[in-house]
Amino acid sequence: VALPVEEQHLVLELCAAPGSKTLQLLDMMQRSAERSGLAAPSGLLVANDCKPVRLKRLIDRTRRAPAAPLLVTCSDARRFPSLR
C-alpha cells in the first residue's frame, strides 16, 4: 500500500480479492484509531471485486480480523457507483 491510510479515511479498493490488501488496509486503519485513542476506526473501507467466487475468499479471510469498518461489494469497477 503506497498511501498512508488513517482511521477516518474513506477507502475504495477495487479488485480486492483475495484480501491481502484489504487486511493490510484494515490493520492500518485500526492502528491509526488506537494511536488516536479510539476503540475503532471512524472511516470506511469498501472492498470490491467483480467475481463472487473470489469475494468469498476475501470474506472468509476478513471474518478472522477484528471488527472493522468494512463493506464488501461485487460490481464491475468500470461501472462502480459514486461514493458521494
Short mmCIF file of C-alpha atoms in Angstrom, two decimals:
data_model
loop_
_atom_site.label_atom_id
_atom_site.label_comp_id
_atom_site.label_asym_id
_atom_site.label_seq_id
_atom_site.Cartn_x
_atom_site.Cartn_y
_atom_site.Cartn_z
CA VAL A 1 0.00 0.00 0.00
CA ALA A 2 1.59 3.23 -1.16
CA LEU A 3 -0.50 5.79 0.73
CA PRO A 4 -0.78 6.27 4.49
CA VAL A 5 -4.33 5.33 5.47
CA GLU A 6 -5.80 6.94 8.59
CA GLU A 7 -8.70 5.76 10.73
CA GLN A 8 -11.11 8.41 9.41
CA HIS A 9 -10.48 7.82 5.68
CA LEU A 10 -13.00 6.55 3.15
CA VAL A 11 -11.09 3.98 1.08
CA LEU A 12 -12.28 2.30 -2.13
CA GLU A 13 -10.34 -0.83 -3.04
CA LEU A 14 -11.13 -2.24 -6.47
CA CYS A 15 -10.09 -5.79 -7.47
CA ALA A 16 -9.89 -6.55 -3.75
CA ALA A 17 -9.90 -10.36 -3.71
CA PRO A 18 -8.31 -12.49 -2.31
CA GLY A 19 -7.94 -9.98 0.52
CA SER A 20 -4.28 -9.36 1.34
CA LYS A 21 -4.51 -5.61 0.63
CA THR A 22 -7.86 -5.45 2.40
CA LEU A 23 -6.40 -6.91 5.58
CA GLN A 24 -3.42 -4.57 5.36
CA LEU A 25 -5.69 -1.54 4.96
CA LEU A 26 -7.91 -2.64 7.86
CA ASP A 27 -4.82 -3.05 10.03
CA MET A 28 -3.60 0.44 9.09
CA MET A 29 -7.00 1.93 9.96
CA GLN A 30 -7.15 0.07 13.28
CA ARG A 31 -3.62 1.12 14.28
CA SER A 32 -4.40 4.74 13.41
CA ALA A 33 -7.53 4.60 15.59
CA GLU A 34 -5.56 3.16 18.51
CA ARG A 35 -2.93 5.92 18.18
CA SER A 36 -5.77 8.45 18.35
CA GLY A 37 -7.16 6.80 21.48
CA LEU A 38 -10.22 5.38 19.72
CA ALA A 39 -11.55 1.84 20.05
CA ALA A 40 -12.44 1.56 16.36
CA PRO A 41 -11.85 3.50 13.13
CA SER A 42 -14.48 6.04 12.11
CA GLY A 43 -13.80 5.68 8.36
CA LEU A 44 -14.90 3.02 5.92
CA LEU A 45 -13.15 0.56 3.63
CA VAL A 46 -15.17 -0.52 0.59
CA ALA A 47 -13.62 -3.68 -0.88
CA ASN A 48 -14.93 -4.54 -4.34
CA ASP A 49 -14.33 -7.36 -6.78
CA CYS A 50 -16.39 -8.38 -9.81
CA LYS A 51 -16.14 -12.14 -9.22
CA PRO A 52 -18.34 -13.64 -6.47
CA VAL A 53 -16.13 -16.73 -6.12
CA ARG A 54 -13.09 -14.54 -5.39
CA LEU A 55 -15.10 -12.41 -2.96
CA LYS A 56 -15.96 -15.49 -0.91
CA ARG A 57 -12.25 -15.95 -0.21
CA LEU A 58 -11.95 -12.30 0.82
CA ILE A 59 -14.95 -12.58 3.15
CA ASP A 60 -13.58 -15.76 4.72
CA ARG A 61 -10.23 -14.06 5.37
CA THR A 62 -11.68 -10.83 6.80
CA ARG A 63 -14.03 -12.68 9.19
CA ARG A 64 -10.95 -13.61 11.20
CA ALA A 65 -9.95 -9.96 11.57
CA PRO A 66 -11.21 -7.81 14.45
CA ALA A 67 -14.45 -5.93 13.85
CA ALA A 68 -13.74 -3.26 11.30
CA PRO A 69 -15.47 -0.68 9.11
CA LEU A 70 -15.68 -2.91 6.02
CA LEU A 71 -18.23 -3.04 3.22
CA VAL A 72 -17.75 -5.78 0.61
CA THR A 73 -19.35 -5.27 -2.80
CA CYS A 74 -19.50 -7.23 -6.05
CA SER A 75 -19.50 -4.87 -9.03
CA ASP A 76 -17.69 -4.22 -12.28
CA ALA A 77 -15.19 -1.48 -11.36
CA ARG A 78 -15.79 0.28 -14.68
CA ARG A 79 -19.38 0.89 -13.59
CA PHE A 80 -18.87 1.32 -9.87
CA PRO A 81 -21.27 3.90 -8.42
CA SER A 82 -20.10 7.14 -6.86
CA LEU A 83 -19.43 7.06 -3.13
CA ARG A 84 -20.66 10.61 -2.56
#
